[in-house]
mmCIF file of C-alpha atoms and ligand atoms in Angstrom:
data_model
loop_
_atom_site.group_PDB
_atom_site.id
_atom_site.type_symbol
_atom_site.label_atom_id
_atom_site.label_comp_id
_atom_site.label_asym_id
_atom_site.label_seq_id
_atom_site.Cartn_x
_atom_site.Cartn_y
_atom_site.Cartn_z
ATOM 1 C CA UNK A 10 -8.194 -30.801 -19.210
ATOM 2 C CA UNK A 11 -8.369 -27.335 -18.439
ATOM 3 C CA UNK A 12 -11.775 -26.347 -17.252
ATOM 4 C CA UNK A 13 -13.596 -23.677 -19.125
ATOM 5 C CA UNK A 14 -15.803 -21.918 -16.764
ATOM 6 C CA UNK A 15 -19.501 -20.592 -17.358
ATOM 7 C CA UNK A 16 -20.514 -17.075 -17.249
ATOM 8 C CA UNK A 17 -22.463 -17.985 -14.114
ATOM 9 C CA UNK A 18 -19.234 -19.813 -12.643
ATOM 10 C CA UNK A 19 -17.210 -16.756 -13.554
ATOM 11 C CA UNK A 20 -19.901 -14.116 -11.583
ATOM 12 C CA UNK A 21 -19.176 -16.431 -8.437
ATOM 13 C CA UNK A 22 -15.384 -16.247 -9.056
ATOM 14 C CA UNK A 23 -15.614 -12.469 -9.571
ATOM 15 C CA UNK A 24 -17.484 -12.139 -6.534
ATOM 16 C CA UNK A 25 -14.958 -13.800 -4.475
ATOM 17 C CA UNK A 26 -11.952 -11.887 -6.323
ATOM 18 C CA UNK A 27 -13.925 -8.624 -5.069
ATOM 19 C CA UNK A 28 -13.177 -9.863 -1.224
ATOM 20 C CA UNK A 29 -9.591 -11.148 -1.563
ATOM 21 C CA UNK A 30 -8.650 -7.695 -3.296
ATOM 22 C CA UNK A 31 -10.326 -6.035 -0.830
ATOM 23 C CA UNK A 32 -8.545 -7.794 1.977
ATOM 24 C CA UNK A 33 -5.163 -7.333 0.281
ATOM 25 C CA UNK A 34 -5.730 -3.749 -0.177
ATOM 26 C CA UNK A 35 -6.345 -3.024 3.023
ATOM 27 C CA UNK A 36 -3.257 -4.752 4.080
ATOM 28 C CA UNK A 37 -1.281 -2.120 2.875
ATOM 29 C CA UNK A 38 -2.380 0.225 6.041
ATOM 30 C CA UNK A 39 -1.924 -2.617 8.574
ATOM 31 C CA UNK A 40 1.340 -3.577 7.631
ATOM 32 C CA UNK A 41 3.790 -1.284 9.718
ATOM 33 C CA UNK A 42 6.931 -2.330 11.979
ATOM 34 C CA UNK A 43 6.245 -4.070 15.367
ATOM 35 C CA UNK A 44 3.107 -5.993 13.497
ATOM 36 C CA UNK A 45 3.863 -10.298 13.755
ATOM 37 C CA UNK A 46 3.151 -12.201 10.655
ATOM 38 C CA UNK A 47 0.375 -14.110 12.811
ATOM 39 C CA UNK A 48 -1.508 -10.632 13.209
ATOM 40 C CA UNK A 49 -1.552 -10.174 9.254
ATOM 41 C CA UNK A 50 -2.802 -13.690 8.932
ATOM 42 C CA UNK A 51 -5.725 -13.135 11.603
ATOM 43 C CA UNK A 52 -6.842 -10.073 9.902
ATOM 44 C CA UNK A 53 -7.008 -12.154 6.591
ATOM 45 C CA UNK A 54 -9.123 -14.914 8.206
ATOM 46 C CA UNK A 55 -11.147 -12.599 9.980
ATOM 47 C CA UNK A 56 -12.292 -10.241 6.977
ATOM 48 C CA UNK A 57 -12.889 -13.081 4.436
ATOM 49 C CA UNK A 58 -14.993 -14.695 7.050
ATOM 50 C CA UNK A 59 -16.827 -11.408 7.889
ATOM 51 C CA UNK A 60 -17.762 -11.151 4.177
ATOM 52 C CA UNK A 61 -19.263 -14.406 4.279
ATOM 53 C CA UNK A 62 -16.550 -16.292 2.605
ATOM 54 C CA UNK A 63 -14.165 -19.025 3.710
ATOM 55 C CA UNK A 64 -10.160 -18.495 3.578
ATOM 56 C CA UNK A 65 -9.214 -21.071 1.335
ATOM 57 C CA UNK A 66 -5.881 -21.917 2.425
ATOM 58 C CA UNK A 67 -6.691 -22.885 6.009
ATOM 59 C CA UNK A 68 -6.680 -26.673 6.128
ATOM 60 C CA UNK A 69 -5.339 -27.242 2.727
ATOM 61 C CA UNK A 70 -3.016 -30.018 2.463
ATOM 62 C CA UNK A 71 -3.053 -29.608 6.473
ATOM 63 C CA UNK A 72 -1.859 -25.602 5.943
ATOM 64 C CA UNK A 73 -2.567 -24.070 9.627
ATOM 65 C CA UNK A 74 -3.241 -20.495 8.610
ATOM 66 C CA UNK A 75 -5.372 -18.635 6.445
ATOM 67 C CA UNK A 76 -2.766 -17.056 4.858
ATOM 68 C CA UNK A 77 0.788 -17.467 4.114
ATOM 69 C CA UNK A 78 3.237 -14.671 4.967
ATOM 70 C CA UNK A 79 6.834 -14.674 3.747
ATOM 71 C CA UNK A 80 9.678 -12.337 4.991
ATOM 72 C CA UNK A 81 12.750 -10.911 2.997
ATOM 73 C CA UNK A 82 14.255 -14.655 1.678
ATOM 74 C CA UNK A 83 11.349 -16.523 2.375
ATOM 75 C CA UNK A 84 9.673 -16.663 -1.137
ATOM 76 C CA UNK A 85 6.236 -18.369 -0.440
ATOM 77 C CA UNK A 86 4.264 -20.445 2.025
ATOM 78 C CA UNK A 87 5.628 -18.546 4.837
ATOM 79 C CA UNK A 88 3.837 -19.734 8.038
ATOM 80 C CA UNK A 89 2.434 -16.958 10.319
ATOM 81 C CA UNK A 90 3.986 -16.878 14.062
ATOM 82 C CA UNK A 91 3.192 -14.436 16.662
ATOM 83 C CA UNK A 92 6.834 -14.235 17.272
ATOM 84 C CA UNK A 93 7.529 -13.107 14.075
ATOM 85 C CA UNK A 94 7.513 -9.465 14.611
ATOM 86 C CA UNK A 95 8.270 -7.259 11.095
ATOM 87 C CA UNK A 96 10.856 -4.646 11.227
ATOM 88 C CA UNK A 97 11.358 -1.598 9.364
ATOM 89 C CA UNK A 98 13.124 -2.589 5.951
ATOM 90 C CA UNK A 99 11.670 -5.997 5.734
ATOM 91 C CA UNK A 100 9.626 -7.017 2.723
ATOM 92 C CA UNK A 101 6.464 -9.163 3.237
ATOM 93 C CA UNK A 102 4.425 -11.319 0.400
ATOM 94 C CA UNK A 103 1.053 -12.195 1.847
ATOM 95 C CA UNK A 104 -0.636 -14.644 -0.451
ATOM 96 C CA UNK A 105 -4.580 -15.461 0.417
ATOM 97 C CA UNK A 106 -7.619 -16.932 -1.130
ATOM 98 C CA UNK A 107 -11.166 -16.819 -0.523
ATOM 99 C CA UNK A 108 -13.800 -19.664 -1.382
ATOM 100 C CA UNK A 109 -17.323 -18.444 -2.083
ATOM 101 C CA UNK A 110 -20.244 -20.619 -3.063
ATOM 102 C CA UNK A 111 -17.496 -23.414 -4.111
ATOM 103 C CA UNK A 112 -15.688 -21.271 -6.120
ATOM 104 C CA UNK A 113 -11.934 -20.029 -5.224
ATOM 105 C CA UNK A 114 -9.992 -16.743 -5.977
ATOM 106 C CA UNK A 115 -6.228 -16.671 -5.327
ATOM 107 C CA UNK A 116 -3.888 -13.590 -5.010
ATOM 108 C CA UNK A 117 -0.865 -12.109 -3.563
ATOM 109 C CA UNK A 118 1.227 -8.721 -2.784
ATOM 110 C CA UNK A 119 4.529 -8.134 -1.322
ATOM 111 C CA UNK A 120 4.752 -5.042 0.738
ATOM 112 C CA UNK A 121 7.279 -2.775 2.230
ATOM 113 C CA UNK A 122 7.391 -2.434 5.914
ATOM 114 C CA UNK A 123 8.025 1.069 6.470
ATOM 115 C CA UNK A 124 11.052 2.575 4.337
ATOM 116 C CA UNK A 125 12.859 -0.206 2.419
ATOM 117 C CA UNK A 126 16.087 -0.190 0.572
ATOM 118 C CA UNK A 127 15.693 0.833 -3.444
ATOM 119 C CA UNK A 128 17.033 -2.771 -4.413
ATOM 120 C CA UNK A 129 13.883 -4.160 -2.297
ATOM 121 C CA UNK A 130 11.502 -1.704 -3.547
ATOM 122 C CA UNK A 131 12.506 -2.217 -7.208
ATOM 123 C CA UNK A 132 12.102 -6.183 -6.683
ATOM 124 C CA UNK A 133 8.671 -5.389 -5.574
ATOM 125 C CA UNK A 134 7.892 -3.252 -8.462
ATOM 126 C CA UNK A 135 9.513 -5.552 -11.066
ATOM 127 C CA UNK A 136 7.587 -8.311 -9.804
ATOM 128 C CA UNK A 137 4.358 -6.517 -10.155
ATOM 129 C CA UNK A 138 5.351 -5.558 -13.742
ATOM 130 C CA UNK A 139 6.098 -9.431 -14.316
ATOM 131 C CA UNK A 140 2.543 -10.054 -13.761
ATOM 132 C CA UNK A 141 1.457 -7.124 -16.113
ATOM 133 C CA UNK A 142 3.774 -8.767 -18.899
ATOM 134 C CA UNK A 143 2.305 -11.901 -18.457
ATOM 135 C CA UNK A 144 -1.164 -10.739 -18.228
ATOM 136 C CA UNK A 145 -0.716 -9.217 -21.625
ATOM 137 C CA UNK A 146 -0.892 -12.989 -22.777
ATOM 138 C CA UNK A 147 -4.043 -13.987 -21.419
ATOM 139 C CA UNK A 148 -6.239 -13.794 -24.632
ATOM 140 C CA UNK A 149 -7.664 -15.977 -26.775
ATOM 141 C CA UNK A 150 -5.387 -17.676 -29.114
ATOM 142 C CA UNK A 151 -2.114 -16.897 -27.315
ATOM 143 C CA UNK A 152 -0.115 -20.001 -26.092
ATOM 144 C CA UNK A 153 0.121 -20.913 -22.550
ATOM 145 C CA UNK A 154 3.777 -20.756 -22.741
ATOM 146 C CA UNK A 155 3.652 -16.931 -23.833
ATOM 147 C CA UNK A 156 2.900 -15.824 -20.387
ATOM 148 C CA UNK A 157 5.586 -17.703 -19.093
ATOM 149 C CA UNK A 158 7.589 -15.991 -21.517
ATOM 150 C CA UNK A 159 7.088 -12.431 -21.028
ATOM 151 C CA UNK A 160 7.117 -13.259 -17.240
ATOM 152 C CA UNK A 161 10.520 -14.572 -17.209
ATOM 153 C CA UNK A 162 12.129 -11.885 -20.155
ATOM 154 C CA UNK A 163 11.004 -8.917 -17.727
ATOM 155 C CA UNK A 164 12.271 -10.367 -14.561
ATOM 156 C CA UNK A 165 15.624 -11.243 -16.450
ATOM 157 C CA UNK A 166 15.991 -7.939 -18.245
ATOM 158 C CA UNK A 167 15.758 -6.016 -14.615
ATOM 159 C CA UNK A 168 18.721 -8.673 -13.321
ATOM 160 C CA UNK A 169 16.499 -10.749 -11.657
ATOM 161 C CA UNK A 170 15.703 -14.408 -11.761
ATOM 162 C CA UNK A 171 12.267 -16.275 -11.739
ATOM 163 C CA UNK A 172 11.735 -18.965 -9.138
ATOM 164 C CA UNK A 173 11.200 -22.406 -10.943
ATOM 165 C CA UNK A 174 10.354 -24.912 -8.139
ATOM 166 C CA UNK A 175 6.772 -23.198 -8.016
ATOM 167 C CA UNK A 176 4.377 -22.038 -10.578
ATOM 168 C CA UNK A 177 0.958 -20.504 -11.429
ATOM 169 C CA UNK A 178 -2.195 -22.473 -12.451
ATOM 170 C CA UNK A 179 -5.529 -23.183 -13.427
ATOM 171 C CA UNK A 180 -8.146 -22.341 -10.676
ATOM 172 C CA UNK A 181 -12.091 -22.575 -10.239
ATOM 173 C CA UNK A 182 -13.657 -24.966 -7.907
ATOM 174 C CA UNK A 183 -10.092 -26.197 -6.844
ATOM 175 C CA UNK A 184 -7.544 -23.980 -6.097
ATOM 176 C CA UNK A 185 -5.075 -25.632 -8.149
ATOM 177 C CA UNK A 186 -6.451 -26.966 -11.539
ATOM 178 C CA UNK A 187 -4.862 -27.658 -14.589
ATOM 179 C CA UNK A 188 -2.565 -26.404 -16.369
ATOM 180 C CA UNK A 189 0.153 -25.413 -14.578
ATOM 181 C CA UNK A 190 2.036 -22.083 -15.589
ATOM 182 C CA UNK A 191 5.561 -21.901 -15.094
ATOM 183 C CA UNK A 192 6.986 -18.615 -14.702
ATOM 184 C CA UNK A 193 9.832 -19.098 -17.503
ATOM 185 C CA UNK A 194 10.122 -20.820 -20.811
ATOM 186 C CA UNK A 195 10.118 -20.771 -24.495
ATOM 187 C CA UNK A 196 7.215 -18.836 -26.178
ATOM 188 C CA UNK A 197 4.550 -20.380 -28.502
ATOM 189 C CA UNK A 198 4.301 -23.696 -26.639
ATOM 190 C CA UNK A 199 1.328 -25.429 -24.622
ATOM 191 C CA UNK A 200 -2.364 -25.067 -25.268
ATOM 192 C CA UNK A 201 -4.285 -22.343 -26.903
ATOM 193 C CA UNK A 202 -5.998 -20.096 -24.697
ATOM 194 C CA UNK A 203 -9.719 -20.084 -24.796
ATOM 195 C CA UNK A 204 -12.437 -17.929 -23.582
ATOM 196 C CA UNK A 205 -13.425 -19.130 -19.826
ATOM 197 C CA UNK A 206 -10.496 -20.472 -18.886
ATOM 198 C CA UNK A 207 -9.250 -18.865 -15.557
ATOM 199 C CA UNK A 208 -5.559 -18.748 -14.308
ATOM 200 C CA UNK A 209 -3.665 -17.452 -11.305
ATOM 201 C CA UNK A 210 -0.927 -15.897 -12.750
ATOM 202 C CA UNK A 211 2.089 -15.647 -9.942
ATOM 203 C CA UNK A 212 5.614 -14.410 -10.809
ATOM 204 C CA UNK A 213 7.822 -15.155 -7.674
ATOM 205 C CA UNK A 214 11.092 -13.505 -8.400
ATOM 206 C CA UNK A 215 14.669 -13.261 -6.574
ATOM 207 C CA UNK A 216 17.043 -10.555 -6.588
ATOM 208 C CA UNK A 217 19.870 -13.333 -6.554
ATOM 209 C CA UNK A 218 19.568 -16.915 -7.996
ATOM 210 C CA UNK A 219 16.231 -18.531 -8.712
ATOM 211 C CA UNK A 220 17.142 -21.402 -6.487
ATOM 212 C CA UNK A 221 15.148 -22.213 -3.398
ATOM 213 C CA UNK A 222 14.651 -25.019 -0.752
ATOM 214 C CA UNK A 223 12.035 -25.729 1.769
ATOM 215 C CA UNK A 224 12.772 -25.334 5.450
ATOM 216 C CA UNK A 225 11.875 -27.895 8.103
ATOM 217 C CA UNK A 226 8.434 -26.696 8.666
ATOM 218 C CA UNK A 227 7.815 -28.516 5.450
ATOM 219 C CA UNK A 228 6.165 -25.183 3.599
ATOM 220 C CA UNK A 229 8.350 -22.237 3.723
ATOM 221 C CA UNK A 230 10.007 -21.887 0.689
ATOM 222 C CA UNK A 231 13.202 -19.605 0.813
ATOM 223 C CA UNK A 232 15.970 -18.371 -1.600
ATOM 224 C CA UNK A 233 19.042 -20.666 -1.145
ATOM 225 C CA UNK A 234 21.611 -17.519 -1.421
ATOM 226 C CA UNK A 235 19.496 -15.689 1.041
ATOM 227 C CA UNK A 236 18.521 -13.000 -1.364
ATOM 228 C CA UNK A 237 15.460 -11.130 -1.380
ATOM 229 C CA UNK A 238 12.094 -12.578 -2.986
ATOM 230 C CA UNK A 239 8.875 -11.031 -3.951
ATOM 231 C CA UNK A 240 5.568 -12.463 -4.988
ATOM 232 C CA UNK A 241 2.876 -10.890 -6.913
ATOM 233 C CA UNK A 242 -0.682 -12.826 -7.822
ATOM 234 C CA UNK A 243 -3.958 -12.390 -9.563
ATOM 235 C CA UNK A 244 -6.794 -14.681 -10.591
ATOM 236 C CA UNK A 245 -7.367 -13.934 -14.144
ATOM 237 C CA UNK A 246 -10.140 -14.769 -16.538
ATOM 238 C CA UNK A 247 -9.214 -15.397 -20.214
ATOM 239 C CA UNK A 248 -11.090 -13.271 -22.933
ATOM 240 C CA UNK A 249 -11.350 -12.502 -26.520
ATOM 241 C CA UNK A 250 -9.526 -9.361 -25.926
ATOM 242 C CA UNK A 251 -8.688 -7.657 -22.607
ATOM 243 C CA UNK A 252 -8.121 -10.042 -19.737
ATOM 244 C CA UNK A 253 -10.208 -9.748 -16.627
ATOM 245 C CA UNK A 254 -8.137 -9.874 -13.432
ATOM 246 C CA UNK A 255 -10.634 -10.688 -10.314
ATOM 247 C CA UNK A 256 -8.527 -9.748 -7.433
ATOM 248 C CA UNK A 257 -7.405 -6.230 -8.700
ATOM 249 C CA UNK A 258 -9.285 -3.262 -7.275
HETATM 250 N N1 LIG B 327 -1.666 -19.392 -3.196
HETATM 251 C C1 LIG B 327 -0.728 -20.504 -3.300
HETATM 252 C C2 LIG B 327 -0.545 -21.042 -4.580
HETATM 253 O O1 LIG B 327 -0.993 -20.181 -5.517
HETATM 254 C C3 LIG B 327 -1.341 -21.694 -2.376
HETATM 255 C C4 LIG B 327 -1.113 -21.725 -1.184
HETATM 256 S S1 LIG B 327 -0.526 -22.950 -0.316
HETATM 257 C C5 LIG B 327 -1.940 -23.049 1.071
HETATM 258 O O2 LIG B 327 -0.458 -22.056 -5.005
HETATM 259 F F1 LIG B 327 -1.703 -24.512 1.490
HETATM 260 F F2 LIG B 327 -1.507 -22.638 1.883
HETATM 261 F F3 LIG B 327 -2.790 -22.924 0.999
HETATM 262 CO CO1 LIG B 328 -1.450 -19.131 -6.498
#
């Protein structure tokens, strides 16, 4: 069942989303060569807590940190480590969630560390563009897989592939609610979208093959072929006309 949120619930999710968006934006200045993935996660946790909210990920299914920090071929769920120092030319995906009065917002960005290759820059930009292609279908009357199809079409038209083993999702009191939202598929399938649904739309795009594997830490998902991957995610409210992303400033 897809839970429809009341305007009061959406108001709380909007407040949560503001902090998530602020933290992600401030990371753009913090992320530089020499910083560790743990430094990033510590900043995320401290800033969410300073704003009176709770880092959603910490302790979620035993996850040990307040952010997922995934470098280069790591797609998602990279566990922060003080020994993992970022280097010029790396790309790093940071995925975070804030919980406020029982409601969750979830979002991710991929950042360039110093100067990166043109190929890496293009992957980051296309992944973001994939989100916006999907966003255009976050409207009453569209079908769920219209979002999926739009994301896949954009990624593949740019010569990239979308990861299939992980999906976007409904979000609200729980970080993961129904429905699952794959980043690929035929259009015109699945439930019709209704006002008050809230979704985390999150394209994960590989510069090579879409195949991923999970490392022995049981969390970190990497591309099987070692190619670069990027992730871009926002929490979005379905409306009659213009969708409302809650985690974008
Ligand atoms: N943001 C991720 C998602 O969209 C969840 C992170 S997993 C966690 O599914 F365990 F770290 F929370
Ligand atoms: Co998510």
